[in-house]
């Protein structure tokens, strides 16, 4: 069975990206979901598949609250920030083989408030499940290594040492994201200027990562609705067709430091699979929506995707190449770095807007193909290649 | 306000791994009796040949720097007074790599730098590894 072109994104929903939401994460998820279903021109009872990433709110609870009486497929991907984009692949499989007709993929959380108990609204719900918890608690946590910035720096240090990557190289990514955020009213950092001097003056969190290399913590939710390409033709928006995708895991996925090659991410295996499925190549892409938890991780992803040789991403991100007006506009919404952190489902929403030609001031002219990546846990990766469909 | 450092209570194979370092003062690695492969952290089966016939063998407590993290910010209240601190990935001659706390000057860390491993028993079941430059 060829999954390419089996389904399309027909609805999108997105809350604001804030620090200190008045609503709970459950309410944010439900609001974004209802918005995506309405945007698709559908009713909750049209949904029969629900894929909530990481299970912050269960598919059962989402169905009960929205009014989805006949759920035939539900699954939660556990790949951290790679989950939402990997969920698109799961949705494509379910739709292609008829297990579900119309699928809701959603993610939301109190990614700011959850870490600041005194500002929390209401009781805390489920904790995140970490698939690498056992290794982390025995081998990293005793050394005060407990955050993504620290875990990833085990290989980012190796990356910058091996290829001589400089802070000024990573700054290109942070600065491009910020410039794009100024065009997006929903971006948390819209209107807040950042210069190279600001970047270089920002303190280290875990070398080589400075504060301005790190994504934002926000409370937010996103949702997308997918259905068959055939059915999509009867719905209000230009369909955004899922042309290909894949997930990949480094080995071993639950432990960073004993991988044969620390610089091999899950994306290194996922990317060629996704491009082959879609029948396109990296240089065909009009828009890049790359999971930007950290600037240096973006560089490694770009290399895994084939946009540059190993160590070559520093040239790729230079000279405005990844900015609007450049050859490969990247993270046109501001990304996790300057819009907000919705585990990359905000990247899927933005790619959809771009391909609908509805991205406002950040629109890439005549965009036909977009690439989305997810990245999570200790280097898992996911890819979605999306194309503007026919009306 | 600093608090005591976190000490894990490992289970199963991880517990065996730490207990051997506690009782002997030497880092031990899991070793496959079928093919001779060393692996870390310990697993149920050999990643090279699939055998379940695995044991532990002592090392010489030496290796070289493979990579590192220098933390300038921490969410761990047990480590706030140590900032900035370097956590080193040591390449062991047997093949696997070990994470430990670096005692030297983090600003001069370099890939390939020889280091020695100094186990410090924290409980009967857990051993902390210092990395001396």
Coordinates of C-alpha atoms in Angstrom, one line a residue:
Chain A
X1 CA 0.0 0.0 0.0
X2 CA 1.4 3.4 -1.0
X3 CA 0.5 5.9 1.7
X4 CA 1.6 8.9 -0.4
X5 CA -1.3 11.2 -1.1
X6 CA -3.7 9.1 0.9
X7 CA -4.9 12.0 3.0
X8 CA -4.9 15.7 3.4
X9 CA -5.0 18.3 6.2
X10 CA -8.4 20.0 5.9
X11 CA -8.7 21.9 9.2
X12 CA -6.3 23.7 11.6
X13 CA -6.7 25.2 15.1
X14 CA -4.3 27.1 17.3
X15 CA -4.5 28.9 20.5
X16 CA -2.3 31.9 21.5
X17 CA 1.2 31.2 22.8
X18 CA 1.3 32.6 26.3
X19 CA 3.1 32.5 29.6
X20 CA 0.5 31.8 32.2
X21 CA -2.7 30.7 30.4
X22 CA -6.0 31.3 32.2
X23 CA -7.2 28.0 30.9
X24 CA -6.0 24.5 31.8
X25 CA -4.0 22.5 29.2
X26 CA -7.2 20.3 28.8
X27 CA -9.2 23.4 27.9
X28 CA -6.5 24.6 25.5
X29 CA -6.5 21.2 23.7
X30 CA -10.3 21.2 23.4
X31 CA -10.5 24.7 22.2
X32 CA -7.8 24.1 19.4
X33 CA -9.5 20.9 18.5
X34 CA -13.0 22.4 18.2
X35 CA -11.5 25.2 16.1
X36 CA -9.8 22.7 13.7
X37 CA -13.0 20.8 13.2
X38 CA -15.0 23.9 12.5
X39 CA -12.2 25.2 10.2
X40 CA -12.6 21.9 8.2
X41 CA -16.3 22.6 7.8
X42 CA -17.1 19.5 9.9
X43 CA -18.9 18.6 13.1
X44 CA -17.3 16.7 16.0
X45 CA -19.5 13.7 15.1
X46 CA -17.6 13.5 11.8
X47 CA -14.4 12.6 13.6
X48 CA -13.7 8.9 14.2
X49 CA -9.9 9.0 14.9
X50 CA -8.3 10.9 17.7
X51 CA -4.5 11.0 18.1
X52 CA -3.4 13.1 21.1
X53 CA 0.4 13.4 21.4
X54 CA 1.8 12.3 24.7
X55 CA -1.6 11.8 26.2
X56 CA -1.8 15.1 28.2
X57 CA -5.5 14.6 27.6
X58 CA -6.7 11.2 26.6
X59 CA -8.5 10.4 23.3
X60 CA -11.4 9.2 25.5
X61 CA -11.6 12.5 27.3
X62 CA -11.3 14.5 24.1
X63 CA -14.1 12.5 22.5
X64 CA -16.3 12.9 25.5
X65 CA -15.8 16.6 25.8
X66 CA -16.1 17.4 22.1
X67 CA -19.0 15.0 21.4
X68 CA -17.4 12.3 19.2
X69 CA -19.7 9.3 19.6
X70 CA -18.0 6.8 17.3
X71 CA -14.3 6.7 17.8
X72 CA -12.8 3.8 15.8
X73 CA -9.1 4.6 16.1
X74 CA -7.0 6.2 18.9
X75 CA -3.3 6.1 19.6
X76 CA -0.8 8.4 21.3
X77 CA 2.7 8.5 19.9
X78 CA 5.5 8.7 22.6
X79 CA 8.4 10.4 20.8
X80 CA 8.4 13.7 22.8
X81 CA 8.5 16.6 20.4
X82 CA 8.6 14.2 17.4
X83 CA 5.1 12.9 18.3
X84 CA 2.7 15.3 16.5
X85 CA 4.5 15.1 13.1
X86 CA 4.8 11.3 13.5
X87 CA 1.1 11.2 14.3
X88 CA 0.4 12.4 10.8
X89 CA 1.9 9.2 9.5
X90 CA -0.3 7.2 11.8
X91 CA -3.3 9.2 10.6
X92 CA -2.4 8.5 7.0
X93 CA -2.1 4.8 7.7
X94 CA -5.5 4.7 9.4
X95 CA -7.2 6.7 6.6
X96 CA -5.5 4.7 3.8
X97 CA -6.6 1.3 5.2
X98 CA -10.1 2.5 6.2
X99 CA -9.7 2.2 10.0
X100 CA -10.7 5.8 10.3
X101 CA -12.2 8.3 7.9
X102 CA -11.5 11.6 9.6
X103 CA -8.7 12.0 12.2
X104 CA -8.0 14.7 14.8
X105 CA -4.3 15.1 15.7
X106 CA -3.8 17.4 18.6
X107 CA -1.3 18.5 21.2
X108 CA -1.4 21.1 24.0
X109 CA 0.2 21.7 27.3
X110 CA 1.0 24.2 30.0
X111 CA 4.6 24.2 29.0
X112 CA 5.3 27.4 30.9
X113 CA 3.0 27.1 33.9
X114 CA 3.6 23.4 34.6
X115 CA 7.2 24.4 35.6
X116 CA 6.1 27.3 37.8
X117 CA 3.8 25.8 40.4
X118 CA 2.9 29.0 42.1
X119 CA 1.5 30.4 38.8
X120 CA -0.5 27.3 38.0
X121 CA -4.2 27.4 37.5
X122 CA -6.0 24.4 38.9
X123 CA -4.6 21.0 39.8
X124 CA -1.8 19.4 37.8
X125 CA -2.9 16.5 35.6
X126 CA -0.8 13.7 34.1
X127 CA 3.0 14.0 34.1
X128 CA 4.9 13.4 30.9
X129 CA 5.9 9.8 30.3
X130 CA 9.6 9.7 29.3
X131 CA 10.5 6.6 27.4
X132 CA 14.2 7.0 28.6
X133 CA 13.4 7.6 32.2
X134 CA 15.3 4.6 33.6
X135 CA 18.6 5.5 31.9
X136 CA 18.1 9.1 32.8
X137 CA 17.6 8.5 36.5
X138 CA 20.5 6.1 36.9
X139 CA 23.1 7.6 34.6
X140 CA 22.4 11.3 33.9
X141 CA 20.4 12.8 36.8
X142 CA 23.0 11.9 39.5
X143 CA 25.3 14.4 37.7
X144 CA 22.8 17.2 37.7
X145 CA 22.0 16.5 34.1
X146 CA 18.2 16.7 34.0
X147 CA 17.2 18.9 31.1
X148 CA 17.0 18.6 27.3
X149 CA 19.6 21.4 26.9
X150 CA 22.0 19.3 29.0
X151 CA 21.2 15.9 27.4
X152 CA 21.5 17.2 23.9
X153 CA 24.8 19.0 24.7
X154 CA 26.4 15.6 25.0
X155 CA 26.2 15.5 21.2
X156 CA 26.1 19.2 20.4
X157 CA 29.5 19.6 22.0
X158 CA 30.8 16.8 19.8
X159 CA 29.2 18.4 16.8
X160 CA 30.7 21.9 17.3
X161 CA 34.1 20.5 18.2
X162 CA 34.1 18.2 15.1
X163 CA 33.0 20.8 12.6
X164 CA 34.2 24.1 14.2
X165 CA 30.7 25.5 14.4
X166 CA 30.7 29.0 15.9
X167 CA 28.0 30.9 18.0
X168 CA 27.6 33.3 15.0
X169 CA 26.5 30.3 12.9
X170 CA 23.8 29.3 15.3
X171 CA 22.8 32.9 15.7
X172 CA 21.6 33.0 12.1
X173 CA 18.8 30.6 13.1
X174 CA 17.8 32.5 16.2
X175 CA 17.8 35.8 14.4
X176 CA 15.8 34.5 11.3
X177 CA 13.2 33.0 13.7
X178 CA 12.8 36.3 15.5
X179 CA 12.5 38.3 12.2
X180 CA 9.7 35.9 11.1
X181 CA 8.0 36.2 14.5
X182 CA 7.6 40.0 13.9
X183 CA 5.2 39.1 11.0
X184 CA 3.0 36.8 13.2
X185 CA 0.6 38.4 15.7
X186 CA 0.4 35.0 17.5
X187 CA 4.2 34.8 18.1
X188 CA 5.1 35.4 21.7
X189 CA 8.2 37.3 20.6
X190 CA 6.6 39.5 18.0
X191 CA 7.8 43.0 18.3
X192 CA 10.7 42.1 20.6
X193 CA 13.9 42.9 18.8
X194 CA 16.9 40.6 18.9
X195 CA 20.3 41.6 17.6
X196 CA 23.5 39.5 17.1
X197 CA 24.9 41.4 20.1
X198 CA 21.9 40.4 22.2
X199 CA 22.4 36.8 21.1
X200 CA 26.1 36.8 22.0
X201 CA 25.5 38.5 25.3
X202 CA 22.9 35.9 26.4
X203 CA 24.1 33.6 29.1
X204 CA 25.0 29.9 28.6
X205 CA 22.5 27.3 29.7
X206 CA 24.6 24.3 28.8
X207 CA 27.5 24.9 26.4
X208 CA 27.3 25.4 23.5
X209 CA 23.6 26.4 24.2
X210 CA 23.0 30.0 25.2
X211 CA 19.6 31.1 26.4
X212 CA 18.8 32.5 23.0
X213 CA 19.6 29.1 21.4
X214 CA 16.8 27.6 23.4
X215 CA 13.1 27.4 22.5
X216 CA 10.4 29.2 24.5
X217 CA 8.3 27.8 27.2
X218 CA 4.6 28.5 26.5
X219 CA 1.1 27.4 27.3
X220 CA -0.6 26.6 24.0
X221 CA -2.4 24.0 21.9
X222 CA -2.8 23.1 18.2
X223 CA -4.9 20.7 16.3
X224 CA -5.3 19.5 12.7
X225 CA -7.9 17.4 11.0
X226 CA -7.1 15.0 8.2
X227 CA -9.3 13.1 5.9
X228 CA -9.0 11.3 2.5
X229 CA -8.0 13.5 -0.4
X230 CA -11.3 12.5 -2.1
X231 CA -13.4 13.8 0.7
X232 CA -11.2 16.8 1.2
X233 CA -12.4 18.2 -2.2
X234 CA -15.8 18.8 -0.8
X235 CA -14.5 20.8 2.2
X236 CA -14.0 24.6 2.4
X237 CA -10.2 24.9 2.2
X238 CA -7.6 24.0 -0.4
X239 CA -6.5 20.5 0.8
X240 CA -2.9 20.2 2.0
X241 CA -1.9 16.7 1.0
X242 CA 0.3 14.5 3.0
X243 CA 2.8 13.3 0.4
X244 CA 5.1 11.3 2.6
X245 CA 6.5 10.9 6.0
X246 CA 8.4 8.7 8.4
X247 CA 9.7 8.4 11.9
X248 CA 13.2 7.3 12.9
X249 CA 15.0 6.5 16.2
X250 CA 18.7 6.7 16.9
X251 CA 20.1 3.4 18.4
X252 CA 19.9 3.0 21.3
X253 CA 17.1 5.6 21.5
X254 CA 17.0 5.6 25.4
X255 CA 20.7 6.4 25.9
X256 CA 22.7 9.1 24.1
X257 CA 26.3 8.5 25.0
X258 CA 26.7 4.9 23.9
X259 CA 25.5 5.4 20.3
X260 CA 28.1 4.2 17.8
X261 CA 27.9 7.7 16.2
X262 CA 26.6 10.4 18.5
X263 CA 25.9 12.6 15.6
X264 CA 23.3 10.3 14.0
X265 CA 19.7 11.3 14.8
X266 CA 16.5 9.5 14.1
X267 CA 16.0 11.9 11.2
X268 CA 19.0 10.4 9.4
X269 CA 16.9 7.3 8.7
X270 CA 13.5 9.0 8.5
X271 CA 14.4 11.6 5.9
X272 CA 15.4 9.4 3.0
X273 CA 12.3 7.2 3.6
X274 CA 10.0 10.3 3.6
X275 CA 11.5 11.8 0.4
X276 CA 11.4 8.5 -1.4
X277 CA 7.7 8.0 -0.5
X278 CA 6.8 11.5 -1.6
X279 CA 8.9 11.2 -4.8
X280 CA 10.6 14.6 -4.2
X281 CA 14.0 15.8 -3.1
X282 CA 15.1 18.4 -0.6
X283 CA 15.7 21.1 -3.2
X284 CA 12.1 20.8 -4.4
X285 CA 10.9 22.3 -1.1
X286 CA 9.4 25.8 -1.0
X287 CA 9.0 26.2 2.8
X288 CA 10.9 24.5 5.6
X289 CA 9.3 24.1 9.1
X290 CA 12.1 22.5 11.1
X291 CA 11.7 21.5 14.7
X292 CA 13.8 24.1 16.5
X293 CA 14.0 23.2 20.1
X294 CA 17.6 24.4 19.9
X295 CA 19.5 26.2 17.1
X296 CA 22.3 23.7 16.9
X297 CA 19.8 20.8 16.7
X298 CA 18.3 22.5 13.6
X299 CA 21.7 22.5 11.9
X300 CA 22.1 18.7 12.5
X301 CA 18.5 18.2 11.2
X302 CA 19.2 20.2 8.0
X303 CA 22.2 17.9 7.4
X304 CA 20.2 14.8 8.2
X305 CA 17.6 16.0 5.7
X306 CA 20.2 16.4 2.9
X307 CA 20.3 20.2 2.7
X308 CA 24.0 20.1 3.6
X309 CA 26.9 17.7 4.1
X310 CA 27.8 16.9 7.6
X311 CA 29.2 20.1 9.1
X312 CA 27.8 22.1 6.2
X313 CA 24.7 23.5 7.8
X314 CA 26.5 26.6 9.0
X315 CA 26.9 27.7 5.4
X316 CA 23.3 26.7 4.6
X317 CA 21.8 29.0 7.3
X318 CA 24.0 32.0 6.4
X319 CA 23.3 35.0 4.2
X320 CA 19.5 35.0 4.6
X321 CA 19.1 31.6 2.8
X322 CA 16.6 30.5 5.5
X323 CA 14.7 33.9 5.7
X324 CA 11.7 35.1 3.8
X325 CA 13.1 36.2 0.4
X326 CA 15.8 33.5 0.6
X327 CA 15.9 30.2 -1.2
X328 CA 14.6 28.1 1.7
X329 CA 12.4 30.2 4.1
X330 CA 12.4 28.4 7.4
X331 CA 10.1 28.6 10.4
X332 CA 8.0 31.4 8.9
X333 CA 5.9 31.6 12.0
X334 CA 8.8 32.2 14.3
X335 CA 9.2 28.5 15.3
X336 CA 9.6 27.1 18.8
X337 CA 12.4 29.8 19.2
X338 CA 10.2 32.8 18.8
X339 CA 6.5 31.9 18.3
X340 CA 6.0 29.3 21.0
X341 CA 6.4 25.6 21.9
X342 CA 3.6 23.3 20.7
X343 CA 5.8 20.3 20.1
X344 CA 6.0 21.2 16.4
X345 CA 2.3 20.9 15.7
X346 CA 2.5 24.7 15.3
X347 CA 5.0 23.9 12.4
X348 CA 2.3 21.7 10.8
X349 CA -0.3 24.4 11.2
X350 CA 2.1 27.0 9.7
X351 CA 3.0 24.7 6.8
X352 CA -0.7 24.2 6.1
X353 CA -1.3 28.0 6.1
X354 CA 1.6 28.5 3.7
X355 CA 0.2 25.9 1.3
X356 CA -3.3 27.3 1.5
X357 CA -1.6 30.7 0.6
X358 CA -3.1 32.1 3.8
X359 CA 0.1 32.9 5.7
X360 CA -0.4 36.7 5.8
X361 CA 2.7 38.8 5.8
X362 CA 4.9 35.6 6.1
X363 CA 3.5 34.1 2.9
X364 CA 6.1 32.4 0.7
X365 CA 4.9 33.3 -2.9
X366 CA 3.4 30.4 -4.8
X367 CA 4.4 27.8 -2.1
X368 CA 3.6 24.3 -3.4
X369 CA 5.7 22.0 -1.2
X370 CA 6.5 22.2 2.5
X371 CA 8.7 20.1 4.7
X372 CA 8.0 19.6 8.4
X373 CA 10.2 17.9 10.9
X374 CA 9.6 16.8 14.5
X375 CA 12.4 16.0 17.0
X376 CA 12.0 14.7 20.5
X377 CA 13.1 12.6 23.5
X378 CA 16.9 11.8 23.0
X379 CA 17.0 12.4 19.2
X380 CA 13.9 10.7 17.8
X381 CA 12.8 12.3 14.5
X382 CA 9.8 12.5 12.3
X383 CA 9.1 14.0 8.9
X384 CA 6.0 15.2 6.9
X385 CA 6.2 16.3 3.3
X386 CA 3.1 18.3 2.4
X387 CA 1.8 19.6 -0.9
X388 CA -0.8 22.1 -2.0
X389 CA -3.7 20.0 -3.4
X390 CA -6.3 20.6 -6.1
X391 CA -9.7 22.2 -5.6
Chain B
X1 CA 19.1 26.9 48.4
X2 CA 21.2 23.8 47.8
X3 CA 19.9 20.5 48.9
X4 CA 21.5 17.0 49.0
X5 CA 22.5 15.5 45.7
X6 CA 20.1 13.0 44.2
X7 CA 21.1 9.3 44.7
X8 CA 19.3 6.8 42.6
X9 CA 18.1 3.4 43.8
X10 CA 18.9 1.3 40.7
X11 CA 17.2 -2.0 40.1
X12 CA 18.1 -5.3 38.3
X13 CA 21.1 -5.1 36.0
X14 CA 21.8 -1.5 36.7
X15 CA 22.0 -2.4 40.4
X16 CA 24.5 -5.1 39.7
X17 CA 26.6 -2.7 37.6
X18 CA 26.8 -0.2 40.5
X19 CA 27.3 -2.8 43.2
X20 CA 30.4 -4.1 41.6
X21 CA 32.0 -0.7 41.5
X22 CA 31.0 -0.1 45.1
X23 CA 32.6 -3.4 46.4
X24 CA 35.7 -3.4 44.2
X25 CA 36.4 0.3 43.6
X26 CA 36.7 -0.5 39.9
X27 CA 34.3 0.3 37.1
X28 CA 32.9 -2.9 35.7
X29 CA 31.3 -3.3 32.3
X30 CA 28.8 -5.8 31.0
X31 CA 30.6 -8.4 28.9
X32 CA 29.2 -11.0 26.5
X33 CA 30.5 -14.5 27.3
X34 CA 29.6 -15.7 23.8
X35 CA 31.3 -13.1 21.6
X36 CA 33.4 -10.9 23.9
X37 CA 31.4 -7.7 23.2
X38 CA 31.3 -5.0 26.0
X39 CA 28.2 -2.9 26.4
X40 CA 26.9 -0.1 28.7
X41 CA 24.5 0.5 30.2
X42 CA 23.8 -3.2 30.9
X43 CA 21.0 -4.8 28.8
X44 CA 19.3 -8.2 28.8
X45 CA 20.9 -9.4 25.6
X46 CA 24.1 -8.8 23.7
X47 CA 23.6 -6.0 21.1
X48 CA 26.3 -7.6 18.9
X49 CA 25.4 -11.4 18.9
X50 CA 22.0 -11.6 20.7
X51 CA 23.3 -13.9 23.4
X52 CA 21.8 -13.8 26.9
X53 CA 25.0 -15.1 28.5
X54 CA 26.3 -11.9 29.9
X55 CA 28.5 -11.0 32.9
X56 CA 30.6 -8.2 34.2
X57 CA 34.3 -7.6 33.9
X58 CA 36.6 -5.0 35.6
X59 CA 38.2 -2.1 33.7
X60 CA 41.4 -0.2 34.5
X61 CA 39.4 3.0 35.4
X62 CA 40.8 4.8 32.5
X63 CA 39.7 6.4 29.2
X64 CA 39.7 9.5 27.2
X65 CA 37.3 12.4 26.7
X66 CA 34.7 11.9 24.0
X67 CA 32.4 14.8 24.6
X68 CA 31.0 16.8 27.5
X69 CA 28.3 19.2 28.8
X70 CA 29.2 22.3 30.8
X71 CA 26.1 23.3 32.7
X72 CA 25.6 27.0 33.6
X73 CA 22.0 26.6 34.7
X74 CA 20.4 23.7 36.5
X75 CA 16.9 22.8 37.6
X76 CA 18.6 20.4 40.1
X77 CA 18.8 22.1 43.6
X78 CA 21.5 19.6 44.6
X79 CA 23.9 21.1 42.0
X80 CA 23.2 24.8 42.1
X81 CA 26.3 25.5 44.3
X82 CA 28.5 23.6 41.8
X83 CA 27.7 25.8 38.8
X84 CA 29.2 25.9 36.3
X85 CA 29.9 22.1 36.3
X86 CA 31.2 19.8 33.5
X87 CA 29.8 16.4 32.9
X88 CA 32.1 14.3 30.7
X89 CA 31.5 11.4 28.3
X90 CA 34.5 9.1 28.6
X91 CA 35.4 6.7 25.8
X92 CA 36.6 3.5 27.4
X93 CA 39.2 1.3 25.7
X94 CA 36.8 -1.6 25.9
X95 CA 34.3 0.2 23.6
X96 CA 31.5 1.6 25.7
X97 CA 31.4 5.2 27.1
X98 CA 30.7 6.4 30.7
X99 CA 29.2 9.6 32.0
X100 CA 30.9 11.2 35.0
X101 CA 31.5 14.4 36.9
X102 CA 34.7 16.2 35.7
X103 CA 37.0 17.5 38.5
X104 CA 39.4 19.5 36.3
X105 CA 39.3 22.8 34.5
X106 CA 36.3 22.6 32.1
X107 CA 37.7 25.4 29.9
X108 CA 40.6 23.2 28.7
X109 CA 38.6 20.0 28.0
X110 CA 39.5 18.5 24.7
X111 CA 38.4 15.4 22.7
X112 CA 40.9 12.6 23.2
X113 CA 42.3 14.0 26.5
X114 CA 43.3 11.1 28.8
X115 CA 41.3 10.8 32.0
X116 CA 41.0 8.5 34.9
X117 CA 37.8 7.3 36.6
X118 CA 37.4 7.5 40.3
X119 CA 34.4 5.6 41.7
X120 CA 32.9 6.9 44.9
X121 CA 30.5 4.6 46.8
X122 CA 27.4 6.5 47.8
X123 CA 25.3 3.6 49.0
X124 CA 25.5 -0.2 48.9
X125 CA 23.7 0.0 45.5
X126 CA 25.0 3.2 43.9
X127 CA 28.4 4.4 42.9
X128 CA 29.2 7.9 41.6
X129 CA 32.0 8.3 39.1
X130 CA 34.4 11.3 39.3
X131 CA 36.4 11.9 36.2
X132 CA 39.9 13.3 36.9
X133 CA 41.7 15.2 34.1

